[in-house]
Short mmCIF file of C-alpha atoms in Angstrom, two decimals:
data_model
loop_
_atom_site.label_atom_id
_atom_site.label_comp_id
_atom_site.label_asym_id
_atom_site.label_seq_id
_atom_site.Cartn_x
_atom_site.Cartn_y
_atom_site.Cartn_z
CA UNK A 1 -104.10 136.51 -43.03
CA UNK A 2 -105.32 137.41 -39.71
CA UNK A 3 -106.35 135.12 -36.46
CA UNK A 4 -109.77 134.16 -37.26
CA UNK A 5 -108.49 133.21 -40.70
CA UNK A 6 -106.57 130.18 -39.49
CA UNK A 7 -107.64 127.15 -38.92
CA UNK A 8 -107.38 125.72 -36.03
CA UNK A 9 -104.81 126.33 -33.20
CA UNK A 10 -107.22 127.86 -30.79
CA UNK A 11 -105.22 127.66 -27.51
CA UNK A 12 -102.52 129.75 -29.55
CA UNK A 13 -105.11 132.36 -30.49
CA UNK A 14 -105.64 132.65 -27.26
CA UNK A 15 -102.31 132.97 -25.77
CA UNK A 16 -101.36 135.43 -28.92
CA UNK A 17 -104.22 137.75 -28.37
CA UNK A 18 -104.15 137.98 -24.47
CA UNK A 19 -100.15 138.83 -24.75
CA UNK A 20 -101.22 141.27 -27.38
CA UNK A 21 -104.12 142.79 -25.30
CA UNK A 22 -102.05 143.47 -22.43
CA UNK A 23 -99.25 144.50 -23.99
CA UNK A 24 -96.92 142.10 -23.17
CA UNK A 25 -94.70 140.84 -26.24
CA UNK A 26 -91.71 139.19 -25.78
CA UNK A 27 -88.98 140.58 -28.18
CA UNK A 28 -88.79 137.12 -29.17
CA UNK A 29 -91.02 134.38 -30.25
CA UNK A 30 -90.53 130.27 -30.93
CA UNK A 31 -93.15 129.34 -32.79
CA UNK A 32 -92.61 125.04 -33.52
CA UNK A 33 -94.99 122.36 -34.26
CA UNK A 34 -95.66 120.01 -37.57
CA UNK A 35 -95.11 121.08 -40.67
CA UNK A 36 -98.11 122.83 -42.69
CA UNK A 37 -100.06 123.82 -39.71
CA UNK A 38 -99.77 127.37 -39.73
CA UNK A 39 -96.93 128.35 -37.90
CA UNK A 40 -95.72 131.27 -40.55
CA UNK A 41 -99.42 132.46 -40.71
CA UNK A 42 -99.73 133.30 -37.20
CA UNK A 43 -96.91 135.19 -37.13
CA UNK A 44 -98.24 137.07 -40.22
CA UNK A 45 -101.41 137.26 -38.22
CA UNK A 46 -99.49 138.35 -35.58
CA UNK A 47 -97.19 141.27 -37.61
CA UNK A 48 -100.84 142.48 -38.76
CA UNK A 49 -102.61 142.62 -35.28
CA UNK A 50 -99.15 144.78 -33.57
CA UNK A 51 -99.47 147.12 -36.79
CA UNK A 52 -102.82 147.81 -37.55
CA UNK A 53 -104.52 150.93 -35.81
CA UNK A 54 -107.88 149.01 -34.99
CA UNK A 55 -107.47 145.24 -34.96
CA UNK A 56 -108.34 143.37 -36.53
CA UNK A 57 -109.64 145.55 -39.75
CA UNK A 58 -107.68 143.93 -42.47
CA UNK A 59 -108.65 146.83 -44.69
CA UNK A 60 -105.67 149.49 -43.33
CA UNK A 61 -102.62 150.16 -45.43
CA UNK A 62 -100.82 148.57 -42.92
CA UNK A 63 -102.82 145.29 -43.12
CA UNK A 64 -102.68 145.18 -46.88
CA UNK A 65 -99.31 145.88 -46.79
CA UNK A 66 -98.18 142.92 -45.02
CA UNK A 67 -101.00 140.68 -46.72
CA UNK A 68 -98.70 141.34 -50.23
CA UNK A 69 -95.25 141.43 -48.40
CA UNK A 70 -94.70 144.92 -48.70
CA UNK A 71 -94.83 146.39 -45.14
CA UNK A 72 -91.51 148.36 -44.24
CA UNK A 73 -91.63 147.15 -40.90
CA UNK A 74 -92.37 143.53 -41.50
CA UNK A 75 -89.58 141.41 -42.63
CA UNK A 76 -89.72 137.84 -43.79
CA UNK A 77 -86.43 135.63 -44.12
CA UNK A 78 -86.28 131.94 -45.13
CA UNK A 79 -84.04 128.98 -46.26
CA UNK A 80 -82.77 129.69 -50.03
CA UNK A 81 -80.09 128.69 -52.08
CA UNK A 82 -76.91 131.51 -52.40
CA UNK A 83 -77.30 131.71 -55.97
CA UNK A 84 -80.78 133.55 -55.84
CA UNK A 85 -80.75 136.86 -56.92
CA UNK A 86 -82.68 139.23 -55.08
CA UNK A 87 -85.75 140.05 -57.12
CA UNK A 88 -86.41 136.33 -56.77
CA UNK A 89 -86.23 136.26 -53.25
CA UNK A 90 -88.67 139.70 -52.88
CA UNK A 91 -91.19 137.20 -55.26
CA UNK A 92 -90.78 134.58 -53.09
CA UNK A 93 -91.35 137.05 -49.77
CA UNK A 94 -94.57 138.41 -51.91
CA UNK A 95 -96.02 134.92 -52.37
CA UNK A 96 -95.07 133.37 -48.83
CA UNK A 97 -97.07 136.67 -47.39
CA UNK A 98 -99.92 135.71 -49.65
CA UNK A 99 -100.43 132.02 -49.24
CA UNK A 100 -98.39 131.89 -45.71
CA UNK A 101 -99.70 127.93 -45.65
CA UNK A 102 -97.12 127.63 -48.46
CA UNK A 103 -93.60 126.09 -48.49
CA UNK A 104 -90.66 127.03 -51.23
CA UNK A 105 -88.86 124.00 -52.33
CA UNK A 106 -85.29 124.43 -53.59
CA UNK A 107 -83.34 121.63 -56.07
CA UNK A 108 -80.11 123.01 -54.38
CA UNK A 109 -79.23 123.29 -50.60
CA UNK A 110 -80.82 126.34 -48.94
CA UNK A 111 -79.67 127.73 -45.80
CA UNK A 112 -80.33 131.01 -43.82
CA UNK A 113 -76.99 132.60 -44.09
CA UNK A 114 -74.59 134.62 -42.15
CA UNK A 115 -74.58 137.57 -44.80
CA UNK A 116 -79.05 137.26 -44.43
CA UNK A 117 -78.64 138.18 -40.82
CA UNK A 118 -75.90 140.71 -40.73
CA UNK A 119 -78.08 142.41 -43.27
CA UNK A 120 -81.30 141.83 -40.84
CA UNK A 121 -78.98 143.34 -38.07
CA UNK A 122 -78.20 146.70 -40.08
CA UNK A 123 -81.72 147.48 -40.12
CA UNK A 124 -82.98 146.93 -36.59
CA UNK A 125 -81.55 149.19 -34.79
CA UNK A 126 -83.72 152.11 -36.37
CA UNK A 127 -87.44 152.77 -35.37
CA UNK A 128 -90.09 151.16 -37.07
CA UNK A 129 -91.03 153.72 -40.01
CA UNK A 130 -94.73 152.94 -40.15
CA UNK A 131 -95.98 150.99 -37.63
CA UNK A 132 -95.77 150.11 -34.25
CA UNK A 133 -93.56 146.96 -34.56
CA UNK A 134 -90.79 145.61 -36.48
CA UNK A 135 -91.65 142.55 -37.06
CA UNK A 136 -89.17 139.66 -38.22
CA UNK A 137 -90.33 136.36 -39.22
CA UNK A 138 -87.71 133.69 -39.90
CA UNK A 139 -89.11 130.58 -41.34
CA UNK A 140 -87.74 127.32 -40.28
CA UNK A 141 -85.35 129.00 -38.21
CA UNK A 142 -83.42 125.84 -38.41
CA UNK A 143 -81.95 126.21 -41.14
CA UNK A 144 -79.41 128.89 -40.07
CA UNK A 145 -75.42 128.04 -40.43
CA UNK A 146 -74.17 128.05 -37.45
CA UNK A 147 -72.39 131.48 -38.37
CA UNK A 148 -75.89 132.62 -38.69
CA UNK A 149 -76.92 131.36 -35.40
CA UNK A 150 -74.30 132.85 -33.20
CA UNK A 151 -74.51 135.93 -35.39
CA UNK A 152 -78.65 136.15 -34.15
CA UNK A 153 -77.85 135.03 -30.90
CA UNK A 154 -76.22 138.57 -30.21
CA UNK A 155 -79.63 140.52 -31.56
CA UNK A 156 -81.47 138.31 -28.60
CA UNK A 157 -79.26 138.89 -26.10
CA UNK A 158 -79.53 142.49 -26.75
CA UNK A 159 -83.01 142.96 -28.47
CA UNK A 160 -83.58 146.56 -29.93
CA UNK A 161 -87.13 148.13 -28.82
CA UNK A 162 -90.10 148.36 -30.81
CA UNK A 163 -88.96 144.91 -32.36
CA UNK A 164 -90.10 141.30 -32.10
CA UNK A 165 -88.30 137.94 -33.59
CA UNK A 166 -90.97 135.25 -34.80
CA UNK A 167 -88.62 131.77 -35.45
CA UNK A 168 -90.51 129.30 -36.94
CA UNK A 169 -89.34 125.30 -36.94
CA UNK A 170 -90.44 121.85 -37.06
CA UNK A 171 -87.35 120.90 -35.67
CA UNK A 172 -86.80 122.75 -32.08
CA UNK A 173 -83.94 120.64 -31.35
CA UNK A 174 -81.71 121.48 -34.23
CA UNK A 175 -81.30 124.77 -32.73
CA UNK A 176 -79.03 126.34 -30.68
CA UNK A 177 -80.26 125.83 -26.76
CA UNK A 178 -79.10 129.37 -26.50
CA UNK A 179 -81.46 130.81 -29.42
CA UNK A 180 -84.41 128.44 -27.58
CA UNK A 181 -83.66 130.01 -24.34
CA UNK A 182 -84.13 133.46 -25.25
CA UNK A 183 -87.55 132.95 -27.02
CA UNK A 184 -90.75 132.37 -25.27
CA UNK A 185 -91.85 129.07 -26.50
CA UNK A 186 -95.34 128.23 -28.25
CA UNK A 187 -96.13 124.60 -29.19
CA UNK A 188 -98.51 124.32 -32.53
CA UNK A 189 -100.62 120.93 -32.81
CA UNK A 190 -101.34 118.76 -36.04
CA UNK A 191 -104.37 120.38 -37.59
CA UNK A 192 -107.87 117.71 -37.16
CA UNK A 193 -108.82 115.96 -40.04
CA UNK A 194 -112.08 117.45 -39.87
CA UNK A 195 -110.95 121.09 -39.88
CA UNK A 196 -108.60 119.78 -43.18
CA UNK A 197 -111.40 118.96 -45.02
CA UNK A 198 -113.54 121.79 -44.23
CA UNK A 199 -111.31 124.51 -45.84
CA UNK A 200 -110.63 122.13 -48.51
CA UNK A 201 -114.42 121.79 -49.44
CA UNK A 202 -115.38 125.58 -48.77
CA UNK A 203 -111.95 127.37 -49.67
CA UNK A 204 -110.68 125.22 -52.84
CA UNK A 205 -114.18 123.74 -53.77
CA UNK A 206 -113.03 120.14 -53.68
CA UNK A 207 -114.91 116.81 -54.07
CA UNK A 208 -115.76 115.75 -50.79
CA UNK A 209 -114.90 112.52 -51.09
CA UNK A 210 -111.28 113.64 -52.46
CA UNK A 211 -111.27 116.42 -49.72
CA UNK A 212 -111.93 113.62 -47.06
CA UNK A 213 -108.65 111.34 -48.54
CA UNK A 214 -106.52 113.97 -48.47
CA UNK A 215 -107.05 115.57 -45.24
CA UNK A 216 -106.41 112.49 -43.40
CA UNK A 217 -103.64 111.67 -45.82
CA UNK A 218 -101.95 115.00 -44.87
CA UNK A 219 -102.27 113.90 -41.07
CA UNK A 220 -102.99 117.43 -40.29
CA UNK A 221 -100.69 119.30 -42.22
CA UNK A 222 -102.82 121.54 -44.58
CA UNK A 223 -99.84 122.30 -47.17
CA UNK A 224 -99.73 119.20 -48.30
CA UNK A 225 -103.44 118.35 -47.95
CA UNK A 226 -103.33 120.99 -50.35
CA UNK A 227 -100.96 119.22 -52.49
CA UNK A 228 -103.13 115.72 -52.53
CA UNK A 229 -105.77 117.75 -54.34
CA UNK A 230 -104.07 118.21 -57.10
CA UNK A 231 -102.12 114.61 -57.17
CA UNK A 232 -103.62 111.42 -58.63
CA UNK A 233 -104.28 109.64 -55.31
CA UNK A 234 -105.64 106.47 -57.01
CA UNK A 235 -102.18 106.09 -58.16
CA UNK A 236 -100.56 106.17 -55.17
CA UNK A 237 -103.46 104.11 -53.53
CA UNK A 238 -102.42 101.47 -56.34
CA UNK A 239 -98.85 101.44 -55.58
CA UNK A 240 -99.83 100.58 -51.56
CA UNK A 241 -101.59 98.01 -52.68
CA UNK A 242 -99.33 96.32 -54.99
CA UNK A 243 -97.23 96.34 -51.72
CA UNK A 244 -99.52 94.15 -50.15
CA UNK A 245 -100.60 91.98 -53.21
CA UNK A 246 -96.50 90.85 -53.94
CA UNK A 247 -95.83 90.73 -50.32
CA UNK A 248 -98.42 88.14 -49.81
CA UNK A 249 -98.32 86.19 -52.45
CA UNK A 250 -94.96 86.60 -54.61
CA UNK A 251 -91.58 85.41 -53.78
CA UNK A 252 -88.32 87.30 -52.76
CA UNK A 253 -87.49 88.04 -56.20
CA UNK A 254 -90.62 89.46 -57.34
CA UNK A 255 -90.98 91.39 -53.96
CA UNK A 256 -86.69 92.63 -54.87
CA UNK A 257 -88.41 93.09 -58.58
CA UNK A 258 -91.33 94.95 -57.44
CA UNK A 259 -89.96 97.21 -54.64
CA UNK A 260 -86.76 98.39 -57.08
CA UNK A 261 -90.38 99.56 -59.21
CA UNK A 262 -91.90 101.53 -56.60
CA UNK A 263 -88.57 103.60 -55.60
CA UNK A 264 -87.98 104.45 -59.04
CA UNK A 265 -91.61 105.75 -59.90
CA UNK A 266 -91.18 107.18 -56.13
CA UNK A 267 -89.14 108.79 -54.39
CA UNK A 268 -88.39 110.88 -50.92
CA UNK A 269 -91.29 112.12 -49.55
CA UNK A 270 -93.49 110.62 -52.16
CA UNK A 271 -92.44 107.29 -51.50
CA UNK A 272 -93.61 107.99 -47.95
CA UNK A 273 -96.84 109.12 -49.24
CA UNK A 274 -97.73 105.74 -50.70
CA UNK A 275 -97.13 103.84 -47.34
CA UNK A 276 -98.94 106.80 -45.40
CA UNK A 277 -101.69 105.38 -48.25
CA UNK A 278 -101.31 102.08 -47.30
CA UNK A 279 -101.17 103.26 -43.20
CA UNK A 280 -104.58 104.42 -43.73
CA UNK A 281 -106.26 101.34 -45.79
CA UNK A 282 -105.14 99.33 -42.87
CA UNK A 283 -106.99 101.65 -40.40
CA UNK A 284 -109.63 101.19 -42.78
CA UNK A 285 -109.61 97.66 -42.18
CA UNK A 286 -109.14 97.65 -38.46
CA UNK A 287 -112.36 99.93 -38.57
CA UNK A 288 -114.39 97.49 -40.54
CA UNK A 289 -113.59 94.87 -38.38
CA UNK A 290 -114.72 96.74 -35.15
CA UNK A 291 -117.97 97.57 -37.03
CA UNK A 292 -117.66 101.16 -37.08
CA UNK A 293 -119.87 103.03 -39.58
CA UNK A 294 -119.04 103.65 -43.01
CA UNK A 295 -118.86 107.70 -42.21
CA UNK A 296 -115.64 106.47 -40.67
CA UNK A 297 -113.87 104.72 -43.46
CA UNK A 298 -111.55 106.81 -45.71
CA UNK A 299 -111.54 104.16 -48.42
CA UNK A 300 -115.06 104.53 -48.83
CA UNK A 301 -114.79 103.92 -53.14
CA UNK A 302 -112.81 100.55 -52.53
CA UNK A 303 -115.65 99.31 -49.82
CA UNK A 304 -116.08 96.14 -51.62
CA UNK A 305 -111.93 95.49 -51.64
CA UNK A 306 -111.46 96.06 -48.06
CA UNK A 307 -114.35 93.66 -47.09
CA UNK A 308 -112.26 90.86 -48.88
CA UNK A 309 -109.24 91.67 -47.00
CA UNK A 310 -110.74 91.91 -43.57
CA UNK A 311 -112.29 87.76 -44.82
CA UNK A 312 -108.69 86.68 -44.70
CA UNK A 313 -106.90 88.85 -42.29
CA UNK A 314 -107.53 88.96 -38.48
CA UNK A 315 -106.91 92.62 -36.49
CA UNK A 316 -103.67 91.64 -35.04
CA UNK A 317 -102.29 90.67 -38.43
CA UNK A 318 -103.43 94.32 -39.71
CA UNK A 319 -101.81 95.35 -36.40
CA UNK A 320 -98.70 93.43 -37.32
CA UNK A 321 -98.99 95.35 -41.00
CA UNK A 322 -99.37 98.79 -39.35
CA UNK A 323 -96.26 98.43 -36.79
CA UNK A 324 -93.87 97.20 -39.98
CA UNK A 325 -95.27 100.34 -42.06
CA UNK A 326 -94.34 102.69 -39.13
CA UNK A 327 -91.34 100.98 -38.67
CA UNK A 328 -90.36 101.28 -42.24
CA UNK A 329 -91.73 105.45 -42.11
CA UNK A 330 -88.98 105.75 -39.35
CA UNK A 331 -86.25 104.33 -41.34
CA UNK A 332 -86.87 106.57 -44.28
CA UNK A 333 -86.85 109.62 -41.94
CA UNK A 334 -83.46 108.23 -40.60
CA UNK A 335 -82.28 108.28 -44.48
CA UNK A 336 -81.95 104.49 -44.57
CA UNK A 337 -81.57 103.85 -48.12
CA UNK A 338 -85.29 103.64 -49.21
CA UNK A 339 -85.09 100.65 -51.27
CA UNK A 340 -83.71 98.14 -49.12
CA UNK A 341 -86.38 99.62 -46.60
CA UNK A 342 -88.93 99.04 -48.74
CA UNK A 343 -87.64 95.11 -49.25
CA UNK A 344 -87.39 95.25 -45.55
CA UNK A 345 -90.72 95.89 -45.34
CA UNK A 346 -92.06 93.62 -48.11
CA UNK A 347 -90.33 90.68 -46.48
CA UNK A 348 -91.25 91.44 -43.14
CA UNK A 349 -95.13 91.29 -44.66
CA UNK A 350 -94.30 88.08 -45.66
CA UNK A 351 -92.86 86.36 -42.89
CA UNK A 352 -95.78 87.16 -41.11
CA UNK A 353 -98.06 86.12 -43.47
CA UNK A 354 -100.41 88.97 -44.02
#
């Protein structure tokens, strides 16, 4: 993937390609930002532009080396369970390189181990054997033990030369303030809706309709746009509405019934997904009720529904509705237990009699 292959993130093109034009690379970058929006490509785009002979050409050995993972040079670590063997983890490295947008997803713990980067260590003290650059990329650098930390924290104290460090992370904070320190910092934004739904149409041929749901379900991160293709969204749309329909007009035992039936069918981050769903039919409403055009509404299939709820509801209720959804998003990130949340929620709904 090179730079003009990404979306977005123009202002980090920009800084990326000037530092590379003038020679001036840090031995060490932080790249952190949102999930999904292409923190682990640029560096891939980055590992391509150092290495290749006439940037950006794409067509080099080097380039196509490093577009399938195999580039001697270019090393990719990430978060993985202890028990995988190593021809799983060089398929894994082969696939990330290839679809960089991606994201591995373990059923056991997965860590960045000691043992990764004493192995990492071994290695960069020699001269890069093909190209210009080594090139490391840890993803979600967070993820390192704290062994694995302080054991990196040495290699950036004392970088070898001919070698840069790419961390990735959603989560700058969890990291040592030491390993921050040493890296020159670059910020990566939430992708825009609109630039969502353009690769989504053009790259993966969506319906534009379904393209449109997605990408502003995803709230800019492309992975899981990516993911909402291939999901039954009506589903979830159905289970953010049945949220709604037994907040406002059951009682506390059907909303205890009801809510003990969503966080069974749904769980994690996909119970999240159906009040994300429900986040946006109540921008939908807020939008219908301040006239805007129907380019604008997401919901656009359930027009008719959304005009009956804005003939009983007034903006600040919907206001009301979005602040306990938001509230209820920040206790599940907190690891509150999800189904008293989700009561929480329900009840809150209707004491305020949405």
């Amino acid at each position: 993937m090179a730079f003009e292959e990404i979306i977005g993130q123009k202002r980090v093109k920009e800084i990326l390609a000037a530092s590379a034009h003038k020679n001036r690379i840090p031995h060490a970058f932080l790249f952190y930002g949102p999930e999904g929006v292409g923190k682990d490509a640029m560096a891939c785009a980055l590992a391509k532009h150092l290495n290749c002979s006439d940037p950006p050409c794409h067509t080099c050995s080097s380039c196509l080396k490093i577009s399938k993972g195999q580039h001697p040079d270019v090393k990719m670590l990430f978060p993985h369970p202890s028990s995988l063997k190593p021809e799983e983890i060089g398929a894994l490295i082969r696939e990330k390189a290839q679809q960089p947008y991606g994201k591995a997803t373990f059923t056991k713990q997965a860590s960045i181990s000691i043992e990764t980067v004493r192995e990492l260590q071994r290695t960069l003290p020699y001269r890069p054997y093909e190209g210009t650059y080594k090139v490391v990329i840890m993803s979600d650098a967070d993820k390192m033990t704290i062994e694995a930390a302080n054991a990196l924290l040495k290699t950036l104290e004392e970088p070898p030369a001919a070698t840069l460090l790419i961390l990735t992370t959603g989560r700058p904070h969890a990291l040592l303030p030491t390993i921050v320190s040493r890296c020159q910092k670059v910020r990566f934004d939430p992708l825009k809706d609109e630039e969502v739904e353009k690769v989504l149409i053009e790259k993966h041929e969506a319906d534009p309709a379904k393209a449109r749901f997605a990408s502003r379900l995803a709230a800019g991160n492309y992975w899981k746009a990516q993911e909402f293709l291939n999901e039954d969204i009506h589903r979830l749309r159905d289970e953010a509405l049945n949220i709604f329909v037994t907040a406002m007009s059951g009682g506390i035992a059907q909303i205890v019934e009801t809510a003990a039936g969503i966080t069974n069918r749904f769980y994690g981050d996909e119970l999240k997904d159906v009040l994300r769903i429900a986040l946006l039919w109540s921008r939908d409403l807020l939008l219908l009720h301040e006239k805007k055009e129907d380019r604008e509404i997401v919901n656009i299939d359930r027009i008719t529904a959304l005009r009956k709820y804005i003939e009983q509801y007034s903006s600040s209720e919907i206001h009301n509705w979005i602040d306990e959804l938001k509230e209820t998003l920040e206790l599940i990130d907190r690891n509150v237990n999800q189904h008293l949340a989700l009561i929480g929620l329900m009840l809150q709904l209707e004491k305020r009699k949405i």
